[in-house]
Coordinates of C-alpha atoms in Angstrom, one line a residue:
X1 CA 12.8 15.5 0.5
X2 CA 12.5 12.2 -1.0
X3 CA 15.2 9.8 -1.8
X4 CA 15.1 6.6 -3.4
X5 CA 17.9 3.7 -2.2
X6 CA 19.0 2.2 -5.5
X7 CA 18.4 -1.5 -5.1
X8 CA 21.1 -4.7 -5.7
X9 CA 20.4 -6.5 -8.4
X10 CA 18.1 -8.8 -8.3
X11 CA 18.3 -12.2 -7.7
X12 CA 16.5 -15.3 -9.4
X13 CA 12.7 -16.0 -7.3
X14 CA 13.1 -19.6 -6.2
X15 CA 9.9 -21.5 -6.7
X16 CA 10.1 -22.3 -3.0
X17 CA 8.3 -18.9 -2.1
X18 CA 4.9 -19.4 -2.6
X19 CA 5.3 -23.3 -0.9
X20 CA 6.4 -21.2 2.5
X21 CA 3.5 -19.3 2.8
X22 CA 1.0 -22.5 1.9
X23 CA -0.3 -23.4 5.1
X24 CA -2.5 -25.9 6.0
X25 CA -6.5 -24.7 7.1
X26 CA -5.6 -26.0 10.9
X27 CA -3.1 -22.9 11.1
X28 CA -5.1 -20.4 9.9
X29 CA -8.0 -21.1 12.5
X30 CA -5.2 -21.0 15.2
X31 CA -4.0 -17.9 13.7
X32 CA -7.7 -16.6 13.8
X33 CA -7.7 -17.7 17.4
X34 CA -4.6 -16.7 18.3
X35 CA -4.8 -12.6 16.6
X36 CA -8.3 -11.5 17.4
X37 CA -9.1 -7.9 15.8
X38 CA -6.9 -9.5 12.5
X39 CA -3.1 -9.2 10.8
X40 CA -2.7 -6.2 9.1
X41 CA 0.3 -5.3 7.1
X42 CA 1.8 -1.7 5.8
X43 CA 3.6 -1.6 2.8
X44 CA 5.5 1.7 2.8
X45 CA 4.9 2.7 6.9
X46 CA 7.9 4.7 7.7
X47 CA 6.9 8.2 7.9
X48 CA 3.7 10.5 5.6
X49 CA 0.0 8.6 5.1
X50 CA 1.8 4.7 5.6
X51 CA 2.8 5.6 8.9
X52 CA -0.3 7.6 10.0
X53 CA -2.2 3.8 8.7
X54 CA 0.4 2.2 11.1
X55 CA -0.8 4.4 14.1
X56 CA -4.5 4.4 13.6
X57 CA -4.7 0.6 13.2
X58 CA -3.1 -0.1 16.5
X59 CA -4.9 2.6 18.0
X60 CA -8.2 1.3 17.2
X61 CA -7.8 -2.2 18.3
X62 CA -6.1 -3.5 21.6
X63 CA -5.8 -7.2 20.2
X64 CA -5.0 -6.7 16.6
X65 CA -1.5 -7.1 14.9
X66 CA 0.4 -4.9 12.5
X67 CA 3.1 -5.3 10.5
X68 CA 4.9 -2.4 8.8
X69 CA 7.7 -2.6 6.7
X70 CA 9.9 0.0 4.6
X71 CA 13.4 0.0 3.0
X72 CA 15.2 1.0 6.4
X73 CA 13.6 -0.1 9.8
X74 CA 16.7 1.4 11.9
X75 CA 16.6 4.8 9.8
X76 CA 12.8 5.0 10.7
X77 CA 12.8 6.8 13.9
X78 CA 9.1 7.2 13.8
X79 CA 8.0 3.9 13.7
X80 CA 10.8 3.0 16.3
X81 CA 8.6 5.5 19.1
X82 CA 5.6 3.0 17.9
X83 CA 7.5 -0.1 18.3
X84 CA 8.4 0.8 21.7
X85 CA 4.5 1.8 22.8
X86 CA 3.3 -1.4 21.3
X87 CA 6.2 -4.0 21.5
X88 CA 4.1 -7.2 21.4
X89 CA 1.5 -6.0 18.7
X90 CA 3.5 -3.9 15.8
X91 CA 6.1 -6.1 14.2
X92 CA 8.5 -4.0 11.9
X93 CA 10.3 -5.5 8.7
X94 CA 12.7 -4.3 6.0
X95 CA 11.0 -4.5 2.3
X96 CA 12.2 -2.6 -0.5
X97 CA 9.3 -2.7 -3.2
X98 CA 12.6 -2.4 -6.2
X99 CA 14.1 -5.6 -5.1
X100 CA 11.8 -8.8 -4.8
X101 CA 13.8 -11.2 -2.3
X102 CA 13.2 -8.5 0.7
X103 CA 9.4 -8.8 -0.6
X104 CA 9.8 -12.8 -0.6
X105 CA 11.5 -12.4 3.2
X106 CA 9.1 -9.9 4.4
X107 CA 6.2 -12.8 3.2
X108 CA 8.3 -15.6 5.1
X109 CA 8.8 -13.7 8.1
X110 CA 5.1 -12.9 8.4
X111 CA 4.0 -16.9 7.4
X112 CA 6.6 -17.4 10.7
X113 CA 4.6 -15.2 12.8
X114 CA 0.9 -14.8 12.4
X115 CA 0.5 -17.2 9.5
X116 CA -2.4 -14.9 8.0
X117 CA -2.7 -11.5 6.6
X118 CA -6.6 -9.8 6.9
X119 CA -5.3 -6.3 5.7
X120 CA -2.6 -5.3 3.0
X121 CA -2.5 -1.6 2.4
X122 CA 0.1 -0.6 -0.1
X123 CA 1.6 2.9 0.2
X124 CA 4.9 3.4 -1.0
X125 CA 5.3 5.9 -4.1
X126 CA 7.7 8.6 -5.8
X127 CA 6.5 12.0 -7.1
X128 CA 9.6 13.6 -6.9
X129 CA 13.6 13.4 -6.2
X130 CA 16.1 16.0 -6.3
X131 CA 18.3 15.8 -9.5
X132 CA 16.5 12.6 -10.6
X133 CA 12.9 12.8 -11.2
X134 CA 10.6 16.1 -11.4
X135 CA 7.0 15.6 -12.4
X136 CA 6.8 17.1 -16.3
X137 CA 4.6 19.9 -17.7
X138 CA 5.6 19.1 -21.0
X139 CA 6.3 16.2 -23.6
X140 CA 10.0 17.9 -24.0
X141 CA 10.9 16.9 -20.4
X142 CA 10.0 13.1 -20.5
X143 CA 12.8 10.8 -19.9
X144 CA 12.7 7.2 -20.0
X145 CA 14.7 6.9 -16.8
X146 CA 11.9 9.1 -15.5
X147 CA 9.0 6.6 -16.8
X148 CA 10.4 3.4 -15.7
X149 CA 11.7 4.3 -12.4
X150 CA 8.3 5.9 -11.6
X151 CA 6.7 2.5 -12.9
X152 CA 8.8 0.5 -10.9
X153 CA 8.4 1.8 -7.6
X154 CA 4.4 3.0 -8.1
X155 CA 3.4 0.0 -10.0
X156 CA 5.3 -2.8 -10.4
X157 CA 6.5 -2.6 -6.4
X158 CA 2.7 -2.9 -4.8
X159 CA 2.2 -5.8 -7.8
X160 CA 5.1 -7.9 -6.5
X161 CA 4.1 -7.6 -2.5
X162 CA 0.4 -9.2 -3.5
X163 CA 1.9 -11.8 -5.6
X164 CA 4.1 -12.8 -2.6
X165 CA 1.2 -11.9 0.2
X166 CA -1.5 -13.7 -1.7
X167 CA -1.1 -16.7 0.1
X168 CA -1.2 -15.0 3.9
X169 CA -4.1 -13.3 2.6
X170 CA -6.1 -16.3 1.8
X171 CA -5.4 -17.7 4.4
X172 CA -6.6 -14.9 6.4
X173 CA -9.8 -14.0 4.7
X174 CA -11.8 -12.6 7.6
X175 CA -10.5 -14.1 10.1
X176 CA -10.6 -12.5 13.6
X177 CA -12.1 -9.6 12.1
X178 CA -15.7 -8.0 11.1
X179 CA -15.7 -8.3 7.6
X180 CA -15.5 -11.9 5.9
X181 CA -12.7 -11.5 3.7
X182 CA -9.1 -9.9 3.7
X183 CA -8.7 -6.1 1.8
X184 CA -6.1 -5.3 -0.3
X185 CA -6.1 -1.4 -0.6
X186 CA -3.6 0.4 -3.1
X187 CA -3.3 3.4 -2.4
X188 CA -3.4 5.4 -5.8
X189 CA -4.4 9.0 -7.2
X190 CA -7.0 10.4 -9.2
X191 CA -4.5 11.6 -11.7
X192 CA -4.1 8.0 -12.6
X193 CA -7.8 8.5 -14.3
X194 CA -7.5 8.7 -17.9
X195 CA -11.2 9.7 -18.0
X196 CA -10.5 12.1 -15.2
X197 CA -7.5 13.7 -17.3
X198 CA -8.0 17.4 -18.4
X199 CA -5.1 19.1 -17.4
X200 CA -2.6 17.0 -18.5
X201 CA 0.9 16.8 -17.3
X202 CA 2.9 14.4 -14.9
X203 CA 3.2 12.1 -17.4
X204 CA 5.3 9.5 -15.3
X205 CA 3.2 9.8 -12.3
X206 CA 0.1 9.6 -14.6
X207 CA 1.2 6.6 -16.3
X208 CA 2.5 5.1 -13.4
X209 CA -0.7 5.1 -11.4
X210 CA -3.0 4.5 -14.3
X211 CA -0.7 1.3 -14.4
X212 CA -1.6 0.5 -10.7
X213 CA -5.0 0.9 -11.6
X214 CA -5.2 -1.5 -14.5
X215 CA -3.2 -4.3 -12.5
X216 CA -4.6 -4.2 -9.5
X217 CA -8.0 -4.2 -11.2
X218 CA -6.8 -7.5 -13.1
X219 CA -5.9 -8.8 -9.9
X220 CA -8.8 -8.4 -8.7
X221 CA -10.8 -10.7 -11.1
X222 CA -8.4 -13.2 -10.8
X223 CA -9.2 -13.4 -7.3
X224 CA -12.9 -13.3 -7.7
X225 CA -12.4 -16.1 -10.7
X226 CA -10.9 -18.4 -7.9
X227 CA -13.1 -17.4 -5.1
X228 CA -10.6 -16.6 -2.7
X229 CA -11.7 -14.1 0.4
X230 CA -9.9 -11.4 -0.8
X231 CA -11.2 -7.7 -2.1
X232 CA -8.6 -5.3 -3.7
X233 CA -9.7 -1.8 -3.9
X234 CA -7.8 1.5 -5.1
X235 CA -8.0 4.3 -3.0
X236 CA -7.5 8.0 -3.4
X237 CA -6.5 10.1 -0.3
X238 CA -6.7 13.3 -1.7
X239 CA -4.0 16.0 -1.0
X240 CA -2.3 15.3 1.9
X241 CA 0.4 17.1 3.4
X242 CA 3.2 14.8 3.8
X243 CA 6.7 15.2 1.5
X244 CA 5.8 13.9 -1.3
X245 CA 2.9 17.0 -1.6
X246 CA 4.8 19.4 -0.2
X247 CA 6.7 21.2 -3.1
X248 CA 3.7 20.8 -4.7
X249 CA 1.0 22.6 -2.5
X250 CA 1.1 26.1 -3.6
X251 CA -2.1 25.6 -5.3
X252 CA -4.2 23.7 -3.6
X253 CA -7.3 25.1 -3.1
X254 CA -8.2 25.7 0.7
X255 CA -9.4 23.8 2.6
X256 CA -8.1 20.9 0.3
X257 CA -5.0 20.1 1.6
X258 CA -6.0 17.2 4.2
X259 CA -3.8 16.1 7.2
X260 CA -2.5 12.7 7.7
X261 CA -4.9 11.9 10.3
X262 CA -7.8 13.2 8.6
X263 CA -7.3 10.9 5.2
X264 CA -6.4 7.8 7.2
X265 CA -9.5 8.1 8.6
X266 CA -11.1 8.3 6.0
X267 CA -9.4 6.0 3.9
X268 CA -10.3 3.2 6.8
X269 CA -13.7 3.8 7.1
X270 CA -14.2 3.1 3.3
X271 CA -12.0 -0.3 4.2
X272 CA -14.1 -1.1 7.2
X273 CA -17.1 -0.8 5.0
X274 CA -16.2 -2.7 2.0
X275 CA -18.4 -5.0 0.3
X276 CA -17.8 -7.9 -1.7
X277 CA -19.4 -6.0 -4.4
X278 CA -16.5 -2.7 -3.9
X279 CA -13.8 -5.8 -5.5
X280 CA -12.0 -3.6 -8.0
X281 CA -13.5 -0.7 -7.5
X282 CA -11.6 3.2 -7.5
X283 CA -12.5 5.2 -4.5
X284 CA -11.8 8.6 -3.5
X285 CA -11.2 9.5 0.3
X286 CA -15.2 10.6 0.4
X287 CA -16.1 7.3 -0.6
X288 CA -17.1 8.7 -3.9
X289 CA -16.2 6.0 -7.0
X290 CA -13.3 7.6 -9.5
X291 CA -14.2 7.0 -13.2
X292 CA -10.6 4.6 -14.8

């Protein structure tokens, strides 16, 4: 089942974070020299679709670098077996998307390392948590606790690790890779449309990922306004069976209810064959565009 640790509270940003990851155009080409096949980084990679990204990526590349993070690195038993398969490629770091100094960390630790980021894939995300939050089929059973904390950790939490990876990733662009910018993929849901809404429902998780949506999207423009070598898409995965699906999957149609390997898949080729033209765009696992 899902659980959620309840983060300290937070502490005051120092404006130092962003001048730690600034780094001069000399260290990114020796990052680009020394990681060929790229820097990718998985928000959310201890267990379901984040740590199925985690697998894939070091599977298909014998040179590039990945970074997974999540709340508990010694609790993740998972991405431990990983570690010890690929020791000097797969670099694992505590981030907790509810409390921004571990997000501020996680962004100097990587600066330390590879000095670039050429992939960001954002995963994290609640549906569900015994006694604390059940998705509504009614109006009657919204709670604000419900709303905000589903905000928080779906929304705001992938917001906050671009704001603090921006840097790495313009650094990165495309370096040591095929394409000729960095990706930022959010992984989202297709019952975050609002023009895709007919059944209604699951207001928090609704909102919440409608909110992704609109801020990644705005994030996207502002990268495009400054021409830095970064495309952010949204991606949809489908239903998967991992535990956040799984109370959930009685009525799924067949042949619906995708594995973990079979979405990543997916979900990378549509990253591998991004365009500078996909910047802001909604995809669903087939590559198909999602209306907003």
């Amino acid at each position: 089942m899902l659980k959620l640790v309840v983060a300290p509270p937070r502490l005051a940003m120092r404006s130092s974070s962003f001048r730690k990851a600034a780094f001069s155009t000399a260290a990114a080409a020796a990052a680009a020299t020394r990681f060929q096949g790229g820097v990718s980084m998985v928000q959310g990679a201890s267990r379901g679709i984040g740590l199925e990204f985690v697998r894939q990526l070091l599977k298909r590349s014998e040179e590039g670098r990945v970074v997974a993070t999540c709340r508990n690195p010694d609790g993740a038993a998972d991405l431990l077996k990983l570690k010890k398969e690929y020791e000097n490629r797969l670099n694992i770091l505590p981030l907790d998307v509810t409390n921004e100094t571990t997000i501020e960390a996680a962004a100097s630790a990587v600066s330390e390392t590879y000095g670039s980021l050429n992939l960001l894939v954002n995963t994290s995300g609640i549906l569900s948590i015994p006694n604390v939050l059940q998705p509504e089929t009614t109006l009657s059973k919204v709670q604000k606790s419900s709303l905000l904390l589903t905000y928080e950790v779906n929304a705001v939490g992938p917001i906050l690790v671009i704001k603090h990876m921006w840097p790495l990733l313009k650094m990165g662009g495309g370096s040591g890779t095929e394409r000729e910018f960095a990706v930022v993929a959010n992984l989202s849901a297709r019952v975050g449309s609002i023009g895709d809404n007919g059944l209604g429902g699951w207001h928090s998780y609704r909102a919440s990922k409608a909110a992704l949506n609109q801020l990644t999207k705005t994030v996207s423009v502002e990268f495009s306004r400054k021409k830095d070598p970064i495309v952010c898409i949204l991606l949809h995965p489908g239903t998967v069976d991992t535990d956040l699906s799984r109370p959930f999957q009685r009525n799924v149609p067949e042949g619906k209810l995708f594995t973990k390997g079979f979405a990543v898949q997916k979900l990378l080729n549509i990253i591998d064959n991004v365009k500078s033209s996909d910047n802001g765009k909604f995809f669903a696992w087939d590559g198909q565009e999602i209306p907003w």
